[in-house]
CSV table of C-alpha atoms in Angstrom, one decimal:
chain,number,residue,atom,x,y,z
A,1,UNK,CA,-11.2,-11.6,29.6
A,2,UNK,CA,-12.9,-14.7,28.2
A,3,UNK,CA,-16.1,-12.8,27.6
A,4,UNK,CA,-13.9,-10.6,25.4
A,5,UNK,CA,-12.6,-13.5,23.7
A,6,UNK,CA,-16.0,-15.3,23.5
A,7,UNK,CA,-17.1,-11.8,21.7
A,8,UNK,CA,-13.8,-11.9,19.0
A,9,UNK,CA,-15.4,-14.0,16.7
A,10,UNK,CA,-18.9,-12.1,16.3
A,11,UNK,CA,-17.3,-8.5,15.8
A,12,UNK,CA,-15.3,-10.0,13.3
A,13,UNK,CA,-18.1,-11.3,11.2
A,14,UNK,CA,-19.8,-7.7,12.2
A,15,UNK,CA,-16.9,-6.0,10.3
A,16,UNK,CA,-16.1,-8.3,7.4
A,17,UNK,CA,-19.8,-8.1,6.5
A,18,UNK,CA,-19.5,-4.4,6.4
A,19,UNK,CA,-19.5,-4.8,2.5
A,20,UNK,CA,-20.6,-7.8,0.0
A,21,UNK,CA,-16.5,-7.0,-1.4
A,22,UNK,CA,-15.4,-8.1,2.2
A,23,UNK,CA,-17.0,-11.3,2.7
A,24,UNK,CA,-16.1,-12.2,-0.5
A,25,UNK,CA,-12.3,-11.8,0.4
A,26,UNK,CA,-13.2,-13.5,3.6
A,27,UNK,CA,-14.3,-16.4,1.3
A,28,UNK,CA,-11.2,-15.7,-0.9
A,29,UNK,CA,-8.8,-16.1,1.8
A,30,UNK,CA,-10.6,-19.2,3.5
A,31,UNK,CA,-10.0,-20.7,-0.2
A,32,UNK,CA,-6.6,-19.8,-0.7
A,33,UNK,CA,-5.8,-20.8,3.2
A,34,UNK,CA,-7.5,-24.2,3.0
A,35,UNK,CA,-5.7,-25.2,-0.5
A,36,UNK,CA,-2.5,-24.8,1.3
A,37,UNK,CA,-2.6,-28.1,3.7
A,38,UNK,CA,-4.2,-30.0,1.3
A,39,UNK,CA,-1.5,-29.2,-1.4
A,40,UNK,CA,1.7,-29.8,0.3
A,41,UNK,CA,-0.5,-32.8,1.7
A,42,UNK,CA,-0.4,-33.6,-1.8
A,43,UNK,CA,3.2,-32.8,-3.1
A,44,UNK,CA,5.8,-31.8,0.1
A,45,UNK,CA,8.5,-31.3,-2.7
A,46,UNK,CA,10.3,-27.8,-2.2
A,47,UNK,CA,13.0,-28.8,-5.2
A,48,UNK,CA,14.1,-26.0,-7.5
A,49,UNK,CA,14.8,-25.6,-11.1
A,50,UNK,CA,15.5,-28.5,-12.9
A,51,UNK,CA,15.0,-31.0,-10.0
A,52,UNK,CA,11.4,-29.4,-9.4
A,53,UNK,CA,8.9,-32.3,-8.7
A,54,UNK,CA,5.6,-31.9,-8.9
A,55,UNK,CA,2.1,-34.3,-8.2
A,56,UNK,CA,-0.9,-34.4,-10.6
A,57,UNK,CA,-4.1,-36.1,-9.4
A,58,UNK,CA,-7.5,-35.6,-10.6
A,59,UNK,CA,-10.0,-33.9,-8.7
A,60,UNK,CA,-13.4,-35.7,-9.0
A,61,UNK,CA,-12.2,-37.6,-11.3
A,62,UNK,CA,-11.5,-35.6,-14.8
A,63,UNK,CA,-9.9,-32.3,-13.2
A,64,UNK,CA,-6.3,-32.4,-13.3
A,65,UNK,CA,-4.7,-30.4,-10.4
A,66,UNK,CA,-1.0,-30.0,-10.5
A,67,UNK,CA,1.0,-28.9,-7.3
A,68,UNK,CA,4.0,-29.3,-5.1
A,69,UNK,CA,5.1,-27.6,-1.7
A,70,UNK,CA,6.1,-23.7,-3.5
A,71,UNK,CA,2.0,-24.4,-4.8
A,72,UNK,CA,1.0,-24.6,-1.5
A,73,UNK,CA,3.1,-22.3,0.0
A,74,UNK,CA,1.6,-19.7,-2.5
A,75,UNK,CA,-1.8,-20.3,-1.8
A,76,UNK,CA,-1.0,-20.3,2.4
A,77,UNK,CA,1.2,-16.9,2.1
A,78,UNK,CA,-1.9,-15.1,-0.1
A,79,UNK,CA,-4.3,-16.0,2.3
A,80,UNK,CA,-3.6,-15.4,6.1
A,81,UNK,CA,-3.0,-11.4,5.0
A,82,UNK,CA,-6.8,-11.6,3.7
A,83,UNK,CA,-8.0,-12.8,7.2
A,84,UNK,CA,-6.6,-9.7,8.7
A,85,UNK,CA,-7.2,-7.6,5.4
A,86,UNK,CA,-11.0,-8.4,5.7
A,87,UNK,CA,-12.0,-6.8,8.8
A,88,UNK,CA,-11.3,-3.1,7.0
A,89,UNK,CA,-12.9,-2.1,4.2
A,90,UNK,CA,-10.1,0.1,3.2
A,91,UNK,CA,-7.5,-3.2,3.7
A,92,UNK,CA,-9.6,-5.1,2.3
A,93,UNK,CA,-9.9,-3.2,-1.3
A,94,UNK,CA,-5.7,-2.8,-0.9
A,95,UNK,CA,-5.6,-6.3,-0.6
A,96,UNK,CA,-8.0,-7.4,-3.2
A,97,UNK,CA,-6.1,-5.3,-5.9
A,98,UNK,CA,-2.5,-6.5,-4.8
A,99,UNK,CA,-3.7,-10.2,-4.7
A,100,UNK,CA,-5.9,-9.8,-7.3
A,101,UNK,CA,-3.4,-8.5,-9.7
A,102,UNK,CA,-0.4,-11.0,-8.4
A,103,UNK,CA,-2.7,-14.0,-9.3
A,104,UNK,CA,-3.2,-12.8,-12.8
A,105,UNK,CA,0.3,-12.1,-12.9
A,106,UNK,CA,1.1,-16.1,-11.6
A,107,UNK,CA,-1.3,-17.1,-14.0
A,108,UNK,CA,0.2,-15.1,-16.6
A,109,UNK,CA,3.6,-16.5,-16.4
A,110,UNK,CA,2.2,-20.1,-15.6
A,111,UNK,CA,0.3,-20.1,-19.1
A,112,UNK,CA,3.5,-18.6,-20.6
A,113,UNK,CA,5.9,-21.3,-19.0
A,114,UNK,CA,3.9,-24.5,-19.5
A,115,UNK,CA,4.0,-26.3,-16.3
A,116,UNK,CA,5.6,-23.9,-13.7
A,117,UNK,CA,5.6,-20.1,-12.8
A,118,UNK,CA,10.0,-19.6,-13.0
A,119,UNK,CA,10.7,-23.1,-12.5
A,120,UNK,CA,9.3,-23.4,-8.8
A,121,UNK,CA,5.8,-23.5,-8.7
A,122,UNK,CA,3.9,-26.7,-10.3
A,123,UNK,CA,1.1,-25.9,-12.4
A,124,UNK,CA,-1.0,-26.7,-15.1
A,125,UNK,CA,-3.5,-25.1,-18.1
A,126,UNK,CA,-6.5,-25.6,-15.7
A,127,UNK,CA,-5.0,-24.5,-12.4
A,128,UNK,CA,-3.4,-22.0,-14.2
A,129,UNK,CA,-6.8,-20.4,-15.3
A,130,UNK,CA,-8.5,-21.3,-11.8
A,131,UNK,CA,-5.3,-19.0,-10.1
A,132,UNK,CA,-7.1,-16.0,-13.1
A,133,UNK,CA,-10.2,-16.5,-12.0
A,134,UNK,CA,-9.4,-16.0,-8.4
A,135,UNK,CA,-7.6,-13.1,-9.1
A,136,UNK,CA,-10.6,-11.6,-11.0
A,137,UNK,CA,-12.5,-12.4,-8.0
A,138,UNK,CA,-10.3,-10.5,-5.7
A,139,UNK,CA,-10.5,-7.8,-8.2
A,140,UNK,CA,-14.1,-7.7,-8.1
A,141,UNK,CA,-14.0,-7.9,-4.7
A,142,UNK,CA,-12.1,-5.2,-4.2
A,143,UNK,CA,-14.7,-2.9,-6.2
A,144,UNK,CA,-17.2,-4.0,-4.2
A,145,UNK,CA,-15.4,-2.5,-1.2
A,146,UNK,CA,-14.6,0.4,-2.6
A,147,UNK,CA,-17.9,1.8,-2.1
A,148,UNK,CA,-17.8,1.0,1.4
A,149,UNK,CA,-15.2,4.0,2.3
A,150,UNK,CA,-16.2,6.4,-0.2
């Protein structure tokens, strides 16, 4: 039994590095998993509408990153599928293309409402384009698997 689970971690990164599309969604959903914590440790705030509270601080100085606890929820939730998603290259480009295309969508409708996506989740311009970037990424990503199951 514990050699089994001593052996877990090394077929794991034998299958995710089946295709350069699936590490990168590895990497993608270690991202999206690790900005969860350090959001809500940011912001907590799960208010809604017009009592939504959000926290701005500035990464390294000059980079203004806006969240609150929906933020990191978002980030959390995308994620921990990708863990699982990456071992498959077939999951894998499924995932990529739905979390690619629902961070573009979030970034979308985050540049269209100023500082939150439907009144719950804080944003701003910057985080806004980061969140379409990564979903580019997990586009791209996805390609890059595709050709691992054709």
């Amino acid at each position: 039994m514990s050699a089994t689970v001593r052996a877990a971690p090394a077929r794991y990164l034998t299958d995710v590095r089946r295709s350069p599309g699936q590490l990168l969604l590895l990497v993608l959903s270690l991202w999206f998993i690790s900005n969860g914590p350090v959001a809500y440790a940011m912001c907590p705030s799960f208010a809604l509408g017009s009592h939504m509270t959000s926290c701005t601080v500035l990464a390294f100085g000059f980079i203004p990153v806006t969240v609150n606890g929906w933020h990191a929820l978002f980030h959390f939730i995308t994620g921990v599928p990708g863990l699982f998603a990456a071992r498959s290259p077939r999951a894998a480009f499924w995932y990529g293309i739905g979390c690619g295309w629902f961070y573009l969508v979030v970034a979308g409708l985050g540049l269209a409402g100023d500082t939150s996506v439907l009144h719950l989740m804080a944003v701003d311009t910057f985080g806004n384009w980061v969140h379409a970037a990564e979903g580019g990424l997990c586009i791209t990503a996805a390609a890059l698997t595709r050709r691992a199951f054709r």
